[in-house]
CSV table of C-alpha atoms in Angstrom, one decimal:
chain,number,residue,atom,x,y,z
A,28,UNK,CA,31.3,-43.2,25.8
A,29,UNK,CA,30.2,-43.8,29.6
A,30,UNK,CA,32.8,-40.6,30.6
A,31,UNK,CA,30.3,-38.4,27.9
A,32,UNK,CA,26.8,-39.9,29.5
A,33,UNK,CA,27.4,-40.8,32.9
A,34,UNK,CA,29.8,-43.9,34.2
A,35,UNK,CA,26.9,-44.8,36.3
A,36,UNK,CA,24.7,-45.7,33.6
A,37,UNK,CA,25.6,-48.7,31.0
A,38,UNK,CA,26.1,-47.8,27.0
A,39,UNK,CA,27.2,-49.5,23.7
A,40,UNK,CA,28.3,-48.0,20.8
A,41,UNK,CA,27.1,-49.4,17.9
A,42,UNK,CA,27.2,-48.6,14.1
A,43,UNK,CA,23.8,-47.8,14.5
A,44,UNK,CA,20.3,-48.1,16.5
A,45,UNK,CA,19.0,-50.7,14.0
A,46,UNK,CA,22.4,-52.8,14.6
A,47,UNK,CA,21.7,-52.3,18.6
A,48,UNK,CA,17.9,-53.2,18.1
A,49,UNK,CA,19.4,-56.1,15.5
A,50,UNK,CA,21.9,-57.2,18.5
A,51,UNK,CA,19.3,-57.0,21.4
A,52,UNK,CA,16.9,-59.5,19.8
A,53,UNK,CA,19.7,-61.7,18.9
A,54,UNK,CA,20.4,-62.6,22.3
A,55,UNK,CA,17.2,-62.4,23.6
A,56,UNK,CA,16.1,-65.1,21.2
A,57,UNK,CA,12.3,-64.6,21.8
A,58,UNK,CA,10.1,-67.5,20.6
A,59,UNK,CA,8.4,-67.1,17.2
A,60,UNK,CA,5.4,-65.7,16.7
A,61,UNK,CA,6.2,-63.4,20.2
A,62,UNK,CA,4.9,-60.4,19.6
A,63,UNK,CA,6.3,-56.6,20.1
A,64,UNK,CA,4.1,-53.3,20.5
A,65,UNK,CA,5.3,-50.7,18.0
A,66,UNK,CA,4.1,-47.0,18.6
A,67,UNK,CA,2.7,-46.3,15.0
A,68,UNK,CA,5.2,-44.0,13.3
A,69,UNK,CA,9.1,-45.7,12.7
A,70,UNK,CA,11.1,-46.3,10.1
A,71,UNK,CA,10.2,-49.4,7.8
A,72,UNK,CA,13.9,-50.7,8.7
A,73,UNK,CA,12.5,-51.5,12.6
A,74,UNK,CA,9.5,-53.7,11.3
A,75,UNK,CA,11.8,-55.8,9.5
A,76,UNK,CA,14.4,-56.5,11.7
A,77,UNK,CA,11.8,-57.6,14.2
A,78,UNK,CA,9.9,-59.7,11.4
A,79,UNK,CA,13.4,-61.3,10.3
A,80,UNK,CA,13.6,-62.1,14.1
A,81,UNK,CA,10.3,-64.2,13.9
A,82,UNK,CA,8.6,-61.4,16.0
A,83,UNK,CA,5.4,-60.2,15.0
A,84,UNK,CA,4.9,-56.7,14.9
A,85,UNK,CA,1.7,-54.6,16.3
A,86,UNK,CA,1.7,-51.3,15.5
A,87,UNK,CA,-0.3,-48.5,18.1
A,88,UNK,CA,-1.6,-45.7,17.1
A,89,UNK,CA,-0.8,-42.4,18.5
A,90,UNK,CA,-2.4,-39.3,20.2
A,91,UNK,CA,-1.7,-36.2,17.6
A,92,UNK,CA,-1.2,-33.7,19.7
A,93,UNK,CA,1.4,-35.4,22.0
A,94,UNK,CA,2.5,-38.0,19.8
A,95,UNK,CA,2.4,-40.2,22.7
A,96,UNK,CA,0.8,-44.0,21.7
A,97,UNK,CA,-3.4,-44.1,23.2
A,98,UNK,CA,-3.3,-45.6,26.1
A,99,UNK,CA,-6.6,-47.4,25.6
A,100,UNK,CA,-5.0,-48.8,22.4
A,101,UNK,CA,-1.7,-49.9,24.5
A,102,UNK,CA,-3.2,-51.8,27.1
A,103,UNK,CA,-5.6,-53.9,24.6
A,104,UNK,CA,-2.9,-54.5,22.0
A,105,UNK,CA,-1.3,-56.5,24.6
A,106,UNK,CA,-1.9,-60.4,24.9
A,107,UNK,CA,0.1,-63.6,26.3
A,108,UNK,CA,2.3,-63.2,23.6
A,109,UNK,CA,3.8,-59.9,24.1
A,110,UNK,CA,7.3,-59.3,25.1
A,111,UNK,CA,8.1,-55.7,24.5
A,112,UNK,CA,7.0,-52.1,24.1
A,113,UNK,CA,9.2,-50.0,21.3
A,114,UNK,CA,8.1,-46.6,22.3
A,115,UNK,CA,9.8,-43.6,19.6
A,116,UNK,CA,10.2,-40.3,19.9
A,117,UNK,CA,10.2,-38.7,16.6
A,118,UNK,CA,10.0,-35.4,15.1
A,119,UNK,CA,12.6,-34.3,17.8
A,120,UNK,CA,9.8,-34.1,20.1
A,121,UNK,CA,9.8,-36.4,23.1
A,122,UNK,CA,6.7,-38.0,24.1
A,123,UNK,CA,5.5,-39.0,27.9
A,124,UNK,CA,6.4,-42.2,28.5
A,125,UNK,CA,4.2,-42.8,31.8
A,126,UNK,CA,1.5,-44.8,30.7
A,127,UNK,CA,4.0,-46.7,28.2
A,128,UNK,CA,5.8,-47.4,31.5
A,129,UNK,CA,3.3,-48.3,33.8
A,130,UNK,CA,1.6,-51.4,31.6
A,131,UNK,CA,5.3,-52.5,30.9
A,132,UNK,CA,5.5,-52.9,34.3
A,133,UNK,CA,2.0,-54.5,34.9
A,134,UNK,CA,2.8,-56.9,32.0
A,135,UNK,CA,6.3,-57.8,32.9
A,136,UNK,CA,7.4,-56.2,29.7
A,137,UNK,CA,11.0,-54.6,28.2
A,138,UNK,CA,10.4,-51.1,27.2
A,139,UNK,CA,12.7,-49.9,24.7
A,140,UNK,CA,12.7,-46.1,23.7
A,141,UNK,CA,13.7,-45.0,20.7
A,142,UNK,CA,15.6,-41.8,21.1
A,143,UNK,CA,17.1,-41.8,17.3
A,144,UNK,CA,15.6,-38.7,16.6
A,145,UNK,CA,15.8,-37.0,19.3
A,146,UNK,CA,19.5,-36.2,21.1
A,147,UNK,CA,20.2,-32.3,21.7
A,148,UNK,CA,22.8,-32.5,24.3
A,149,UNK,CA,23.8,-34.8,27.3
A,150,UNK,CA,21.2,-33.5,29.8
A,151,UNK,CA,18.2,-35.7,28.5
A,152,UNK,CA,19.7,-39.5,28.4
A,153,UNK,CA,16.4,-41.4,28.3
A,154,UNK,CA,13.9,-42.2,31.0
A,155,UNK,CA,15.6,-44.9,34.0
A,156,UNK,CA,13.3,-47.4,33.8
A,157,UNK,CA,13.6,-47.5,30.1
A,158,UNK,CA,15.1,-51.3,30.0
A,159,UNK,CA,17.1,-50.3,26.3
A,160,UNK,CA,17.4,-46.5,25.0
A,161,UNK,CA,18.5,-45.8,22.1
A,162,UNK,CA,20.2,-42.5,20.4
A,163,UNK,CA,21.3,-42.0,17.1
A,164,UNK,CA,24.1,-40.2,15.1
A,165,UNK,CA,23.7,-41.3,11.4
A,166,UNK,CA,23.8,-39.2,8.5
A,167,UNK,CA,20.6,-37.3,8.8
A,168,UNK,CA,20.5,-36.7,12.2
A,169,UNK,CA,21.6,-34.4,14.4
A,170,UNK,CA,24.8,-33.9,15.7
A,171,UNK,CA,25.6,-36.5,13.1
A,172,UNK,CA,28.8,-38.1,12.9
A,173,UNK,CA,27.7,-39.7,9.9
A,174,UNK,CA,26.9,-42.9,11.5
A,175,UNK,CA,26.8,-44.6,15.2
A,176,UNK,CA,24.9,-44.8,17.7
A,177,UNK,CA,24.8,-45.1,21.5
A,178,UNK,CA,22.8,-47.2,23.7
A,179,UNK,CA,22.1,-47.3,27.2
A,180,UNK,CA,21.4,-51.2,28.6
A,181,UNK,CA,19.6,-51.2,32.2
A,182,UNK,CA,20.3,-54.7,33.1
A,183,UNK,CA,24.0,-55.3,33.2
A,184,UNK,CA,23.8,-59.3,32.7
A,185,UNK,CA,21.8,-57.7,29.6
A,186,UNK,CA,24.6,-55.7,28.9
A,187,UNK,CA,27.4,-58.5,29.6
A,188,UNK,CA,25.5,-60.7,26.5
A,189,UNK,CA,24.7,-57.9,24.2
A,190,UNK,CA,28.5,-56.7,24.3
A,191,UNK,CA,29.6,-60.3,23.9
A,192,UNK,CA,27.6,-60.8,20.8
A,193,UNK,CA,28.8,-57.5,19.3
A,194,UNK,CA,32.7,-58.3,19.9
A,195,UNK,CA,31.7,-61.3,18.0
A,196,UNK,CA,30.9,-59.5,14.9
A,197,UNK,CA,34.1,-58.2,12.2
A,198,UNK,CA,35.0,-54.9,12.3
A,199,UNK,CA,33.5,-52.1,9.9
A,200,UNK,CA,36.8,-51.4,8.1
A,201,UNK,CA,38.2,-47.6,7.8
A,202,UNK,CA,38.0,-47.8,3.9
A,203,UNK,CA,33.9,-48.7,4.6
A,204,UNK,CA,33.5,-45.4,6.8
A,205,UNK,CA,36.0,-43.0,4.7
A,206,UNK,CA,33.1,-44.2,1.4
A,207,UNK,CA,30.5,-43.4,3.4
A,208,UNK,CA,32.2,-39.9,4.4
A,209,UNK,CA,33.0,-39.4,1.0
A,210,UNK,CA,29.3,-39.5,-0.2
A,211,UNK,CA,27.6,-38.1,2.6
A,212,UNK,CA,29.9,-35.1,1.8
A,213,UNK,CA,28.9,-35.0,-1.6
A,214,UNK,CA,25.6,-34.9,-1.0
A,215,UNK,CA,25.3,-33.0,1.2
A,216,UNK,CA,27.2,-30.2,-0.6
A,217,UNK,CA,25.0,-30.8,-3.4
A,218,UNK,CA,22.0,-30.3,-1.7
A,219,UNK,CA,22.7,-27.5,0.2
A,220,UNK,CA,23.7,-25.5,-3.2
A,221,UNK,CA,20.9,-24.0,-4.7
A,222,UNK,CA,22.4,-24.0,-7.8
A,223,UNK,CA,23.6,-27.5,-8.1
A,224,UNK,CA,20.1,-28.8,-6.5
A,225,UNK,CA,18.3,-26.9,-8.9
A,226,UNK,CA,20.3,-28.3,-12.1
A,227,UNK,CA,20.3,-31.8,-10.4
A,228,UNK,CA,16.7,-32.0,-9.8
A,229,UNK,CA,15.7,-30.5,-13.4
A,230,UNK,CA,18.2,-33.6,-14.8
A,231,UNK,CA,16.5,-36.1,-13.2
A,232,UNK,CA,13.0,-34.7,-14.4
A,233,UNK,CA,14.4,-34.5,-18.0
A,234,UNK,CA,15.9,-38.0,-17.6
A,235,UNK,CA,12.1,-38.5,-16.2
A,236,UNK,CA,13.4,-40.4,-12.7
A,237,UNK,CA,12.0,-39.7,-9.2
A,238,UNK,CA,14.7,-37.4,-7.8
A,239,UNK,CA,13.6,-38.0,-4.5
A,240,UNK,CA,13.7,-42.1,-4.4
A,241,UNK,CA,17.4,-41.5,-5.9
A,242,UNK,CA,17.9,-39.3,-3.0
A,243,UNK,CA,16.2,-41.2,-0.1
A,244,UNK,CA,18.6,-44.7,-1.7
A,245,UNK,CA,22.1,-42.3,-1.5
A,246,UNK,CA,20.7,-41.0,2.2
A,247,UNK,CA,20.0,-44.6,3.3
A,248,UNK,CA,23.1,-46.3,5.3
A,249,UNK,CA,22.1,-49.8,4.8
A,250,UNK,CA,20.6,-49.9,1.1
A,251,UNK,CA,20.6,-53.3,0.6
A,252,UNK,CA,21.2,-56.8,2.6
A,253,UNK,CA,19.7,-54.8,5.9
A,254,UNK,CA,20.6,-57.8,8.4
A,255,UNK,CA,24.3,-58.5,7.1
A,256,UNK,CA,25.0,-55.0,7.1
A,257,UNK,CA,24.3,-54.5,10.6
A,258,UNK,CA,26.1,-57.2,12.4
A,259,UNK,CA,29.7,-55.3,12.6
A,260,UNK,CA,31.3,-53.6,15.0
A,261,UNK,CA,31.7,-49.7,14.8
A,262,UNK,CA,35.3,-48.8,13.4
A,263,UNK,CA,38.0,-46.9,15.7
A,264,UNK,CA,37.8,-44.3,13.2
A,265,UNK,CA,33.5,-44.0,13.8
A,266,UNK,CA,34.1,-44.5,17.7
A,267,UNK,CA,36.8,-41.7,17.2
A,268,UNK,CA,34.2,-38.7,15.3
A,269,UNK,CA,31.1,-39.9,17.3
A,270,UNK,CA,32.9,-39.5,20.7
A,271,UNK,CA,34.4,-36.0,19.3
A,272,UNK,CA,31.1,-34.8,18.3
A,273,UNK,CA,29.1,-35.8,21.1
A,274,UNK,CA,32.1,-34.2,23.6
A,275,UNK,CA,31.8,-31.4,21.7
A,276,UNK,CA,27.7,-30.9,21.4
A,277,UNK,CA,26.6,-27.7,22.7
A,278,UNK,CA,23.5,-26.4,24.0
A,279,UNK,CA,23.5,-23.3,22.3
A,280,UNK,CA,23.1,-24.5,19.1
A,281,UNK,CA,20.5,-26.9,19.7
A,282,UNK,CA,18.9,-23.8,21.7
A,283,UNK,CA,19.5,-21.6,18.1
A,284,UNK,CA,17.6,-24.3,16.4
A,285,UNK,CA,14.8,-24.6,18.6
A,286,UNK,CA,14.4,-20.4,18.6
A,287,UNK,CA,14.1,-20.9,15.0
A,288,UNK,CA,11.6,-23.8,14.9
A,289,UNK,CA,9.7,-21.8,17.0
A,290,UNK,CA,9.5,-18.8,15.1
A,291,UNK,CA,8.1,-20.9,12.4
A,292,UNK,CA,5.8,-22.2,14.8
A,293,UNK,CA,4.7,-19.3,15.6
A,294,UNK,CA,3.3,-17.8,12.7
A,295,UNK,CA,1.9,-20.6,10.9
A,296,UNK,CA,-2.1,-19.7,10.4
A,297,UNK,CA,-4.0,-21.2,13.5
A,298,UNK,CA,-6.0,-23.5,11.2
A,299,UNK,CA,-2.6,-25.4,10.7
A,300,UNK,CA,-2.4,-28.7,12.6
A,301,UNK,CA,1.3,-29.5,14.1
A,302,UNK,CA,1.8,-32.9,15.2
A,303,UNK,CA,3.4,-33.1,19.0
A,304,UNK,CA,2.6,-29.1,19.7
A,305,UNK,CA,1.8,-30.4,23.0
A,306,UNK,CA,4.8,-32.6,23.6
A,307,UNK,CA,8.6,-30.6,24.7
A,308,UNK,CA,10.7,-30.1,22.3
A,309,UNK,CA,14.0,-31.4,21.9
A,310,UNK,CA,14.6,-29.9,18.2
A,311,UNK,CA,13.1,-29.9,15.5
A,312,UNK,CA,14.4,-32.7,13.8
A,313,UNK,CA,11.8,-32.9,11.6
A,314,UNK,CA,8.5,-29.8,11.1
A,315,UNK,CA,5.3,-31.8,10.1
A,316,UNK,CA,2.0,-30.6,9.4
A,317,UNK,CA,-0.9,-32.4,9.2
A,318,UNK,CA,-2.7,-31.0,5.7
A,319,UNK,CA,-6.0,-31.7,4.0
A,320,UNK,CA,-5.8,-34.0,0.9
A,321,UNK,CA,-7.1,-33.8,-2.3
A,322,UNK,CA,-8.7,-36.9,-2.1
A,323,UNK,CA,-10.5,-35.8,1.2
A,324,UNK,CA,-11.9,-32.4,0.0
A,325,UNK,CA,-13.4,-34.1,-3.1
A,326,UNK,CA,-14.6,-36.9,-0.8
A,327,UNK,CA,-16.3,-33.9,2.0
């Protein structure tokens, strides 16, 4: 993986960025009751692997139009028992990390920057003075290889532990990753046939079940047991597709997607709110809108 993102730079491969995130707190052994800044927005698999470590978890609310976390509300969420900043980019945008970086520094704080949903090529590899990055490749993502991730470790003594730790860990098997191939490929046939999405979703509403819980469960890679799942180390097989697909990434097509996010973009009315329309784009990952609820016109 160093020959794809630069042999200057340190990186991991791991089955995933919770398992990295998982393996980084394991070895850092922070006392309990330590406490790490979230920005707001992350998936609810984060918060418990940081809880499971003992670490409490205080979320920072985030500016709408830049998705970047308040800096106001950074610098007083942090006390004497901080130890870390998890900063995410999400949506596929990529928020400015300056004023993340500069009260890690003033507090003697890792930053670690969440990249998961955000990798469209290998000319953006995270900021330097990030002290972990993260980027993803699971099932959802792009440029998925249907699991993996890679992570970039500034300290190399860091590094030295974190790799230790992992090669301590059993192997994910080839018969675990072909299953997870299998389904993925299922599904995603299924959902990308309007025909068999439309007789799926009618099934589920005759059999009166939430079609989209049933969903979100299949899409999930660690369903159940989250912290015994994680600790493994990727298969040759994984290490094999994710190398091949991020060797093979190309610019245009993450280009081709961002034309077409755009476009959409573009010619939404003017009254419609998009979170991070100020931030760069890296893709569009996800396209969120900010709407006005039910419960709030009746309340206004």
């Amino acid at each position: 993986m160093e020959n794809l993102f630069g042999g200057s730079e340190q990186w991991l491969a791991c089955i995933s960025v919770r398992s990295a995130f998982d393996l980084f707190l394991s070895v850092m052994n922070f006392s309990k009751g330590s406490e790490i800044i979230f920005t707001a927005i992350n998936i609810p698999d984060m918060t418990e692997i940081a809880e499971y470590h003992g670490l409490v978890v205080v979320p920072v609310d985030i500016e709408v139009e830049t998705l970047a976390p308040k800096e106001e509300l950074l610098d007083l969420a942090v006390t004497d028992k901080t130890v870390a900043i998890l900063a995410a980019h999400i949506y596929g945008k990529w928020v400015t990390l300056e004023a993340v970086k500069k009260i890690a520094k003033t507090y003697g704080l890792y930053l670690l920057e969440d990249c998961a949903e955000c990798f469209h090529g290998l000319k953006r590899k995270g900021d330097k003075k990030s002290d972990i990055v993260f980027f993803s490749f699971g099932p959802i993502k792009y440029n998925t290889s249907l699991g993996g991730a890679v992570v970039k470790v500034k300290d190399s003594e860091l590094l030295a532990r974190m790799r230790a730790k992992l090669e301590s860990y059993p192997s994910q098997t080839h018969w675990t990753y072909f299953q997870k191939l299998i389904k993925y490929s299922v599904l995603m046939m299924g959902m990308n046939s309007p025909t068999i999405s439309w007789f799926a979703v009618n099934l589920f509403h005759l059999l009166k079940v939430d079609y989209k819980n049933v969903f979100v469960s299949f899409l999930r890679s660690f369903p159940e047991n989250l912290i015994a799942s994680l600790r493994y180390q990727p298969s040759a097989a994984l290490l094999a597709f994710m190398y091949r697909r991020i060797r093979n990434a190309k610019e245009g097509e993450f280009e081709l997607c961002k034309t077409k996010g755009d476009y959409v973009k573009e010619r939404l009315p003017d009254n419609v709110v998009i979170p991070g329309s100020a931030s760069k784009v890296g893709n569009y990952w996800l396209f969120p809108i900010l709407v006005v609820s039910a419960f709030d016109c009746r309340q206004g």
